[in-house]
Coordinates of C-alpha atoms and ligand atoms in Angstrom, one line a residue:
M1 CA -39.0 70.1 19.1
K2 CA -38.5 66.4 18.7
L3 CA -40.2 64.5 21.5
T4 CA -37.1 62.6 22.6
D5 CA -35.1 65.9 22.8
R6 CA -37.5 67.5 25.2
P7 CA -36.0 68.1 28.7
E8 CA -39.3 66.6 30.1
W9 CA -38.7 63.4 28.2
K10 CA -35.1 63.2 29.4
A11 CA -36.2 63.8 33.0
L12 CA -38.6 60.8 32.7
Q13 CA -35.7 58.7 31.2
A14 CA -33.5 59.5 34.2
H15 CA -36.4 59.0 36.6
Y16 CA -37.1 55.6 35.1
H17 CA -33.8 54.3 36.4
T18 CA -34.8 55.2 39.9
I19 CA -38.2 53.6 39.7
E20 CA -37.4 50.4 37.7
P21 CA -35.8 48.6 40.7
V22 CA -38.6 49.5 43.1
H23 CA -41.3 47.0 43.8
L24 CA -45.0 47.8 44.2
R25 CA -44.7 46.1 47.6
D26 CA -42.3 48.8 48.7
L27 CA -44.4 51.6 47.3
F28 CA -47.4 50.4 49.3
A29 CA -45.3 49.8 52.4
T30 CA -43.8 53.3 52.4
D31 CA -47.2 54.9 51.5
P32 CA -50.0 52.8 53.0
D33 CA -52.6 55.4 51.9
R34 CA -51.6 55.0 48.2
G35 CA -54.7 53.0 47.4
R36 CA -56.8 56.1 48.3
T37 CA -54.6 58.8 46.9
F38 CA -53.6 57.4 43.5
T39 CA -57.2 57.4 42.4
A40 CA -59.5 59.7 40.4
E41 CA -63.2 59.8 39.5
G42 CA -65.2 61.3 36.7
S43 CA -68.5 60.6 34.8
G44 CA -69.4 57.7 37.1
I45 CA -66.0 55.9 36.6
Y46 CA -63.6 55.4 39.5
L47 CA -60.0 54.8 38.6
D48 CA -57.5 53.3 41.0
Y49 CA -54.1 53.6 39.5
S50 CA -52.2 52.9 42.7
K51 CA -51.0 49.5 41.5
N52 CA -48.8 51.2 38.9
R53 CA -45.0 51.5 39.1
V54 CA -45.2 55.2 39.7
T55 CA -44.6 57.7 42.5
A56 CA -46.0 61.2 43.0
E57 CA -42.8 62.4 41.3
T58 CA -43.4 60.2 38.2
M59 CA -46.8 61.6 37.8
T60 CA -45.5 65.2 38.1
L61 CA -42.9 64.5 35.4
L62 CA -45.6 63.0 33.2
Y63 CA -47.9 66.0 33.7
R64 CA -44.9 68.2 32.7
L65 CA -44.6 66.2 29.5
A66 CA -48.3 66.8 28.8
E67 CA -47.8 70.5 29.3
A68 CA -44.7 70.6 27.2
V69 CA -46.5 69.1 24.1
G70 CA -49.4 71.6 24.6
L71 CA -52.0 68.9 25.4
R72 CA -54.5 71.4 26.8
G73 CA -54.4 73.5 23.7
R74 CA -54.7 70.5 21.4
I75 CA -57.8 69.3 23.2
A76 CA -59.4 72.7 22.7
S77 CA -58.3 72.7 19.1
M78 CA -60.0 69.3 18.4
L79 CA -63.2 70.3 20.3
R80 CA -63.6 73.5 18.4
G81 CA -63.3 71.8 15.0
D82 CA -59.9 72.8 13.7
K83 CA -58.7 70.6 10.8
F84 CA -57.0 68.3 13.3
N85 CA -56.7 65.4 10.8
N86 CA -53.9 67.1 8.8
T87 CA -53.3 64.4 6.2
E88 CA -57.0 64.5 5.1
N89 CA -57.5 68.1 5.9
R90 CA -60.6 67.4 8.0
S91 CA -62.0 68.4 11.4
V92 CA -62.2 65.6 14.0
L93 CA -65.5 66.2 15.6
H94 CA -67.0 63.0 17.0
T95 CA -67.5 65.1 20.2
A96 CA -70.0 67.3 18.3
L97 CA -72.2 64.2 17.9
R98 CA -73.0 64.3 21.6
L99 CA -73.4 68.0 22.2
P100 CA -76.7 68.6 23.8
P101 CA -79.5 70.3 21.8
G102 CA -79.2 74.0 22.0
S103 CA -75.4 74.1 22.0
K104 CA -73.6 75.8 19.2
L105 CA -70.6 74.7 17.1
E106 CA -69.9 76.2 13.7
V107 CA -67.6 74.5 11.3
D108 CA -66.9 76.2 8.0
G109 CA -69.9 78.5 8.7
V110 CA -72.4 75.6 9.4
D111 CA -74.0 74.9 12.7
V112 CA -73.1 71.3 13.1
V113 CA -75.2 70.8 16.3
A114 CA -78.4 71.6 14.5
E115 CA -77.5 69.1 11.7
V116 CA -76.6 66.4 14.3
H117 CA -79.9 66.8 16.0
A118 CA -81.9 66.8 12.8
V119 CA -80.4 63.4 12.0
L120 CA -81.0 62.2 15.5
D121 CA -84.6 63.2 15.3
S122 CA -85.2 61.3 12.0
M123 CA -83.4 58.3 13.4
S124 CA -85.6 58.4 16.5
A125 CA -88.8 58.6 14.4
F126 CA -87.6 55.7 12.3
A127 CA -86.6 53.6 15.3
E128 CA -89.9 54.3 17.1
S129 CA -91.9 53.3 14.0
L130 CA -90.1 50.0 13.9
R131 CA -90.3 49.3 17.6
S132 CA -94.0 50.1 17.7
G133 CA -94.7 48.2 14.5
T134 CA -96.3 51.1 12.7
R135 CA -93.6 50.7 10.0
K136 CA -94.0 47.2 8.6
G137 CA -92.3 45.1 6.0
A138 CA -93.6 44.8 2.4
T139 CA -96.0 42.0 3.2
G140 CA -97.5 43.8 6.2
R141 CA -95.6 41.8 8.9
K142 CA -93.8 43.5 11.7
I143 CA -90.0 43.9 11.3
S144 CA -88.5 41.8 14.1
N145 CA -85.0 41.1 12.7
V146 CA -82.5 43.8 11.9
I147 CA -79.2 43.0 10.1
N148 CA -76.5 45.6 10.1
I149 CA -74.1 45.2 7.2
G150 CA -70.9 47.2 7.7
I151 CA -67.3 46.6 8.6
G152 CA -64.6 48.2 10.7
G153 CA -65.9 51.4 12.3
S154 CA -69.3 50.7 10.7
D155 CA -69.6 47.4 12.5
L156 CA -67.6 47.2 15.7
G157 CA -69.2 50.2 17.4
P158 CA -72.8 49.3 17.0
H159 CA -72.1 45.6 17.5
L160 CA -70.1 46.2 20.7
C161 CA -72.8 48.5 22.0
Y162 CA -75.7 46.3 21.1
D163 CA -74.1 43.4 22.9
A164 CA -73.2 45.7 25.9
L165 CA -76.7 47.1 26.2
R166 CA -78.7 44.0 25.4
H167 CA -80.3 44.3 28.9
Y168 CA -81.9 47.5 27.7
S169 CA -83.0 46.2 24.3
D170 CA -86.3 45.1 22.9
R171 CA -86.2 41.4 23.4
S172 CA -88.9 40.7 20.8
M173 CA -86.4 41.8 18.1
T174 CA -83.3 40.1 16.9
F175 CA -80.1 42.1 15.9
R176 CA -77.4 40.6 13.8
Y177 CA -74.1 42.1 12.5
V178 CA -72.5 41.0 9.3
S179 CA -69.1 42.3 8.4
N180 CA -66.8 39.7 6.9
V181 CA -66.7 39.3 3.1
D182 CA -66.4 35.6 3.8
G183 CA -69.8 34.4 2.5
T184 CA -70.2 32.4 5.7
D185 CA -71.0 35.5 7.6
I186 CA -74.0 36.7 5.5
A187 CA -75.1 33.1 4.8
E188 CA -75.5 32.3 8.5
A189 CA -77.4 35.5 9.1
L190 CA -79.7 34.9 6.2
R191 CA -80.3 31.3 7.1
A192 CA -81.7 32.4 10.4
S193 CA -83.9 35.1 9.0
D194 CA -87.3 35.5 7.5
P195 CA -87.2 38.0 4.6
A196 CA -90.7 39.4 5.4
E197 CA -89.6 40.4 8.9
T198 CA -86.0 41.5 8.1
L199 CA -84.6 45.0 7.8
F200 CA -81.1 45.5 6.4
I201 CA -79.1 48.5 7.5
V202 CA -76.3 49.1 5.0
A203 CA -73.8 51.1 7.1
S204 CA -70.9 52.5 5.2
K205 CA -69.5 56.0 5.3
T206 CA -68.1 55.8 1.8
F207 CA -70.6 53.2 0.4
T208 CA -67.8 51.8 -1.7
T209 CA -66.3 49.4 0.8
Q210 CA -65.7 46.0 -1.0
E211 CA -66.9 43.8 1.9
T212 CA -70.0 45.8 2.7
M213 CA -71.1 46.2 -0.9
A214 CA -70.6 42.5 -1.6
N215 CA -72.7 41.5 1.5
A216 CA -75.3 44.2 0.7
R217 CA -75.7 42.9 -2.9
T218 CA -76.1 39.3 -1.6
A219 CA -78.7 40.4 0.9
R220 CA -80.5 42.4 -1.8
A221 CA -80.6 39.4 -4.1
W222 CA -81.9 37.2 -1.3
L223 CA -84.7 39.6 -0.5
V224 CA -85.7 40.3 -4.1
Q225 CA -85.9 36.5 -4.7
A226 CA -88.3 36.1 -1.8
L227 CA -90.4 39.3 -2.0
G228 CA -89.7 40.9 -5.3
E229 CA -87.9 44.1 -6.4
A230 CA -90.7 46.4 -5.0
A231 CA -89.9 45.2 -1.5
V232 CA -86.4 46.7 -1.4
S233 CA -87.5 50.1 -0.1
D234 CA -89.3 48.6 2.8
H235 CA -86.4 46.3 3.8
F236 CA -83.3 48.4 3.1
V237 CA -82.0 51.6 4.7
A238 CA -78.6 53.1 4.4
V239 CA -76.3 55.0 6.7
S240 CA -73.7 56.9 4.8
T241 CA -72.2 60.2 3.8
N242 CA -72.4 59.3 0.1
A243 CA -76.0 59.8 -1.3
A244 CA -74.9 59.3 -4.9
E245 CA -73.6 55.8 -4.2
V246 CA -76.6 55.0 -2.0
S247 CA -79.0 55.7 -4.8
K248 CA -76.8 53.9 -7.4
F249 CA -77.1 50.8 -5.2
G250 CA -80.9 51.1 -5.4
I251 CA -81.8 52.5 -1.9
D252 CA -84.0 55.5 -2.0
T253 CA -82.1 58.4 -0.3
A254 CA -85.3 59.1 1.6
N255 CA -84.3 55.9 3.5
M256 CA -80.8 57.2 4.1
F257 CA -79.4 58.6 7.4
G258 CA -76.5 60.8 6.9
F259 CA -73.4 61.8 8.8
W260 CA -70.3 63.9 8.0
D261 CA -66.7 63.5 6.8
W262 CA -65.6 64.9 10.2
V263 CA -66.7 61.6 11.9
G264 CA -63.9 59.0 11.6
G265 CA -65.2 55.4 11.1
R266 CA -63.8 54.2 14.5
Y267 CA -65.3 57.2 16.2
S268 CA -68.8 56.9 14.6
V269 CA -70.9 54.8 16.9
D270 CA -72.7 57.8 18.2
S271 CA -73.6 59.0 14.7
A272 CA -76.3 57.4 12.5
I273 CA -73.9 54.4 12.4
G274 CA -75.5 53.6 15.7
L275 CA -79.0 53.2 14.1
S276 CA -79.3 49.5 14.9
L277 CA -78.4 50.3 18.5
M278 CA -81.0 53.0 18.7
I279 CA -83.6 50.6 17.3
A280 CA -82.6 48.0 19.9
I281 CA -82.6 50.2 23.0
G282 CA -84.9 53.0 21.9
P283 CA -84.2 56.7 21.3
D284 CA -84.3 57.7 25.0
H285 CA -81.6 55.2 26.0
F286 CA -79.6 56.2 22.9
R287 CA -79.7 59.9 24.1
E288 CA -78.6 58.7 27.5
F289 CA -75.7 56.9 25.8
L290 CA -74.7 60.2 24.0
A291 CA -75.0 62.1 27.3
G292 CA -72.4 59.6 28.8
F293 CA -70.0 60.5 26.0
H294 CA -70.6 64.2 26.6
D295 CA -70.0 63.8 30.4
M296 CA -66.6 62.4 29.6
D297 CA -65.9 65.1 26.9
R298 CA -66.5 67.8 29.5
H299 CA -64.3 66.0 32.1
F300 CA -61.5 65.6 29.6
E301 CA -61.7 69.3 28.6
S302 CA -61.7 70.7 32.0
A303 CA -60.4 68.4 34.8
P304 CA -56.9 69.1 36.0
W305 CA -54.4 66.5 34.9
E306 CA -54.2 64.8 38.3
C307 CA -57.9 63.9 38.2
N308 CA -58.4 63.7 34.4
L309 CA -59.1 60.0 33.6
P310 CA -58.2 59.9 29.9
V311 CA -55.0 61.9 30.6
L312 CA -54.0 59.6 33.5
L313 CA -54.6 56.5 31.4
G314 CA -52.8 58.0 28.5
L315 CA -49.8 59.1 30.5
L316 CA -49.5 55.8 32.3
G317 CA -49.5 54.0 28.9
I318 CA -46.7 56.3 27.7
W319 CA -44.7 55.5 30.9
Y320 CA -44.8 51.7 30.2
D321 CA -44.6 51.9 26.4
N322 CA -41.8 54.3 26.1
F323 CA -39.7 54.0 29.3
F324 CA -40.3 50.3 30.3
G325 CA -40.5 49.2 26.7
A326 CA -43.8 47.4 27.1
Q327 CA -45.3 46.2 23.8
S328 CA -48.9 45.6 24.6
V329 CA -51.8 46.4 26.9
A330 CA -54.4 44.0 28.0
I331 CA -58.1 45.1 28.3
L332 CA -59.9 42.8 30.8
P333 CA -63.6 43.6 31.3
Y334 CA -65.2 41.7 34.2
D335 CA -68.6 41.8 32.5
Q336 CA -69.8 39.4 29.8
Y337 CA -71.8 42.1 28.1
L338 CA -68.5 43.8 27.3
N339 CA -67.3 40.7 25.4
L340 CA -66.4 42.8 22.3
F341 CA -64.8 45.7 24.2
P342 CA -61.2 44.5 23.7
A343 CA -61.8 44.0 19.9
Y344 CA -63.4 47.5 19.8
L345 CA -60.5 49.1 21.5
Q346 CA -58.1 47.2 19.3
Q347 CA -59.4 49.1 16.3
L348 CA -59.8 52.4 18.2
D349 CA -56.2 52.3 19.5
M350 CA -54.3 50.4 16.9
E351 CA -55.8 52.1 13.9
S352 CA -55.4 55.5 15.5
N353 CA -51.9 55.3 16.9
G354 CA -50.3 52.5 14.9
K355 CA -48.2 55.1 13.1
S356 CA -44.4 55.6 12.7
V357 CA -44.2 59.1 11.3
T358 CA -45.0 62.4 13.0
R359 CA -47.7 64.7 11.9
D360 CA -45.3 66.5 9.6
G361 CA -43.9 63.2 8.2
H362 CA -40.7 62.6 10.1
R363 CA -39.9 59.0 11.3
V364 CA -40.3 58.7 15.0
D365 CA -37.4 57.3 17.2
Y366 CA -39.7 56.0 19.9
Q367 CA -42.4 53.4 20.2
T368 CA -46.0 54.5 19.4
G369 CA -49.3 52.6 19.9
P370 CA -49.3 49.4 21.8
I371 CA -50.7 46.1 20.8
V372 CA -54.2 45.9 22.4
W373 CA -55.7 42.6 23.3
G374 CA -57.8 40.9 25.9
Q375 CA -60.9 39.0 26.8
P376 CA -63.5 39.2 29.5
G377 CA -62.5 37.9 32.9
T378 CA -62.8 35.3 34.2
N379 CA -62.4 33.4 30.9
G380 CA -59.0 34.9 30.3
Q381 CA -57.8 33.8 33.7
H382 CA -58.1 30.2 32.6
A383 CA -56.2 30.9 29.4
F384 CA -53.6 33.6 29.0
Y385 CA -53.3 35.2 32.5
Q386 CA -50.5 32.7 33.2
L387 CA -48.2 34.7 30.9
I388 CA -49.2 38.0 32.5
H389 CA -48.4 36.6 36.0
Q390 CA -45.2 34.6 35.3
G391 CA -44.1 35.3 31.7
T392 CA -41.1 37.3 30.7
K393 CA -43.1 40.2 29.3
L394 CA -44.4 43.3 31.1
I395 CA -48.1 43.6 30.2
P396 CA -49.9 46.6 31.8
C397 CA -53.6 45.7 32.2
D398 CA -56.8 47.6 32.5
F399 CA -59.4 45.8 34.7
I400 CA -62.9 47.0 34.2
G401 CA -65.6 46.0 36.6
F402 CA -69.1 46.9 37.9
S403 CA -70.4 47.0 41.5
K404 CA -73.8 45.9 40.5
S405 CA -74.8 43.1 38.1
L406 CA -77.6 43.4 35.6
N407 CA -78.3 39.7 36.2
P408 CA -78.0 39.3 39.9
L409 CA -78.1 35.5 40.2
G410 CA -77.2 34.0 43.5
R411 CA -73.5 34.4 44.3
H412 CA -72.4 34.9 40.7
H413 CA -71.5 38.6 40.9
D414 CA -69.5 38.3 44.1
L415 CA -67.7 35.4 42.7
L416 CA -66.9 37.3 39.5
M417 CA -65.8 40.4 41.4
S418 CA -63.7 38.5 43.9
N419 CA -61.6 37.5 40.9
F420 CA -61.4 41.1 39.7
F421 CA -60.0 42.2 43.0
A422 CA -57.8 39.2 43.5
Q423 CA -56.1 39.4 40.1
T424 CA -54.8 42.9 40.5
E425 CA -53.6 42.1 44.1
A426 CA -51.8 39.0 42.8
L427 CA -50.2 40.9 39.9
A428 CA -49.0 43.7 42.1
F429 CA -47.7 41.8 45.2
G430 CA -47.1 38.3 43.9
K431 CA -45.8 35.6 46.1
S432 CA -42.2 35.4 47.3
P433 CA -40.0 32.4 47.9
E434 CA -40.0 33.2 51.6
E435 CA -43.8 33.0 51.7
L436 CA -43.7 29.7 49.9
R437 CA -41.2 28.3 52.3
D438 CA -43.4 29.4 55.2
E439 CA -46.2 27.4 53.6
K440 CA -43.8 24.4 53.4
C441 CA -43.7 24.4 49.6
P442 CA -41.1 21.7 48.5
E443 CA -37.9 23.5 47.5
P444 CA -37.7 22.3 43.9
L445 CA -41.2 23.8 43.3
I446 CA -40.3 27.2 44.7
P447 CA -39.1 28.8 41.4
H448 CA -42.2 27.5 39.6
R449 CA -44.6 28.7 42.2
T450 CA -43.0 32.1 42.8
F451 CA -44.9 35.1 41.6
T452 CA -42.6 38.1 41.1
G453 CA -45.5 40.5 41.2
N454 CA -44.7 44.2 40.4
R455 CA -47.0 43.9 37.4
P456 CA -48.9 47.1 36.8
T457 CA -52.7 47.4 36.6
N458 CA -55.4 50.0 36.5
S459 CA -58.7 49.2 38.1
L460 CA -61.8 50.9 36.7
L461 CA -64.8 50.4 38.9
I462 CA -68.3 51.6 37.8
E463 CA -71.5 51.2 39.7
L464 CA -73.7 49.7 36.9
L465 CA -73.5 49.2 33.1
T466 CA -76.0 51.6 31.7
P467 CA -76.2 53.4 28.3
R468 CA -74.7 56.4 30.1
T469 CA -71.8 54.7 31.7
L470 CA -71.0 52.8 28.5
G471 CA -70.9 56.1 26.6
S472 CA -68.5 57.5 29.2
L473 CA -66.3 54.4 29.2
I474 CA -65.9 54.5 25.4
A475 CA -65.2 58.3 25.4
L476 CA -62.6 57.7 28.1
Y477 CA -60.6 55.4 25.8
E478 CA -61.2 57.7 22.8
H479 CA -59.5 60.5 24.7
K480 CA -56.8 58.3 26.1
V481 CA -55.9 57.5 22.5
F482 CA -56.0 61.2 21.7
T483 CA -53.8 62.1 24.6
Q484 CA -51.2 59.5 23.5
G485 CA -51.4 60.6 19.9
V486 CA -50.7 64.2 20.9
I487 CA -47.7 63.2 22.9
W488 CA -46.3 60.9 20.2
D489 CA -47.1 63.7 17.7
V490 CA -48.9 61.3 15.3
N491 CA -52.1 61.9 13.3
S492 CA -54.5 59.6 15.2
F493 CA -57.3 60.1 12.7
D494 CA -56.0 58.8 9.4
Q495 CA -55.4 55.1 8.5
W496 CA -53.3 55.0 5.3
G497 CA -51.9 51.7 6.5
V498 CA -55.0 49.8 5.4
E499 CA -54.8 51.1 1.8
L500 CA -52.1 49.0 0.2
G501 CA -53.7 45.6 0.9
K502 CA -57.0 46.8 -0.5
V503 CA -55.3 47.9 -3.8
L504 CA -53.4 44.7 -4.1
A505 CA -56.5 42.6 -3.4
N506 CA -58.4 44.4 -6.2
R507 CA -55.6 43.5 -8.6
I508 CA -55.7 39.8 -7.5
V509 CA -59.5 39.4 -7.8
P510 CA -59.5 39.1 -11.7
E511 CA -56.6 36.7 -11.4
L512 CA -58.6 34.4 -9.2
E513 CA -61.8 34.7 -11.3
S514 CA -60.2 34.4 -14.7
A515 CA -61.5 31.4 -16.7
T516 CA -58.1 31.0 -18.5
E517 CA -54.8 30.6 -16.7
P518 CA -53.7 34.2 -15.9
S519 CA -50.1 35.3 -16.3
L520 CA -49.0 36.2 -12.8
E521 CA -46.5 38.8 -12.2
H522 CA -46.2 38.9 -8.5
D523 CA -43.2 37.5 -6.5
S524 CA -42.6 33.8 -6.5
S525 CA -44.4 33.2 -3.2
T526 CA -47.6 35.0 -4.2
N527 CA -47.6 33.5 -7.7
T528 CA -47.2 29.9 -6.3
L529 CA -49.9 30.4 -3.7
I530 CA -52.4 31.8 -6.2
E531 CA -51.6 28.9 -8.6
R532 CA -52.2 26.3 -5.9
Y533 CA -55.4 28.0 -4.8
R534 CA -56.8 27.9 -8.4
R535 CA -55.8 24.3 -8.8
Q536 CA -57.3 23.1 -5.5
R537 CA -60.5 25.2 -5.9
S538 CA -61.3 23.7 -9.3
K539 CA -60.8 20.1 -8.2
Ligands
G6Q1 C1 -62.2 53.4 10.8 C2 -61.8 53.0 9.4 C3 -62.5 51.8 8.9 C4 -63.8 52.0 8.3 C5 -64.2 50.8 7.5 C6 -65.6 50.9 6.8 O1 -61.8 54.4 11.3 O2 -61.9 54.1 8.6 O3 -62.6 50.8 9.8 O4 -64.8 52.3 9.3 O5 -63.3 50.6 6.5 O6 -65.7 52.0 6.0 P1 -67.0 52.5 5.4 O7 -67.9 52.9 6.5 O8 -66.7 53.6 4.4 O9 -67.6 51.3 4.7

């Protein structure tokens, strides 16, 4: 049945009209215990969703919607390896990457858990040999600089997690991430590197991605120029599913770490794509990281809706997206180590649910995935929070904070967290004209200084940023995205929307490189831009 025809959807629409005029101030006034009851906890993550524009009835109606679309069954279907990605006829099994040793999961007659652990073991041996210095570069020097070359899912995951877990990393080593085909990215990484001490990890599921291959070729030429062709095998390894392309590129497949087509790029950080992270933090920490994902997988699979964190986040998102008409969601980590988390979630969410047809190809008549954006607090407070507090748009926000700091320096952490608590309070309750008058605010300023409040937030509070809690946090958002994809009935695991631009770019490359004036057959805008580019470039 079409989502918008479902009685559960219609019930939410009707209910919206009763909730829309209600202020969070009233909800807290009528239920003073709300800040304790509208909470849930799992895998070390405490979620306070009381500052949302919901009542117990709203939540019940949302749970009914989850039931109506068969969410429980869909979770089980993904976890057991059904071909959930229907447009590419693939299983979606990133959850198998974190199954503990000894578990069993067969896909097409193959025990994937055994395969996963065999790769983890070889990654561990490799990581240890680098960390201990037993595996050296071609000239006998210790490898102290690792450059991961990849893009999209083959970059954002390891880059985010390396940054996030830097506290746990080997500080005698340097880790760099090169993704952009803009030569500046690789040029700056190479400028700072000594070839004799550098290892390149070429991370690409397909090993055909234009940007990654261009960067890898440039890196290879740089290394060969300094150390000779024979040095390549000591300084290059590959992470891929495509052995043929890896060896065509000139990397011995003995130096390749594999994964499988049932791991989507944006869900691949806990596969061999995380090799750079494992080298940085060591295999034991990496296994802790995987255990954190697994904790959240179990929670998602079994917790009742009312205490199921991914389901709660997913349903609250649907409530704002589809009933309040919100266009975006802000991700606001109060931790500098999570600097890249908004960018990571941007890909995870927008590439997964940025779809406008249902799984069987019908155009949807409702909004799907939101625009995801954000920055670490408190920097964002001095930049864009103004619009969240007083602008005309409704922007639901996720605040993510930690009770303990990994860098306990004087008062810093309490100052940071005072902002974390204050912002959600201000967004929810605002400041009324009456309060301003009591404070003797001049009358003409009252409209400017009024905060309407009633702006919804989730607070996620975690004790400490560790490999394990980071794993759980990422898995929480993976499953939130899954929950929403199931409700919207979209395929969250393909990304056809990135294809057209790639095809057109490949057509344009020879037009830019041609020594003679090419005859351009694009539209008048594209033709004129290309002509101008060619003129200016050759001046
Ligand atoms: C992610 C996408 C995409 C992919 C990159 C890199 O889900 O599929 O971001 O990760 O395009 O692809 P390769 O790993 O094949 O180079």
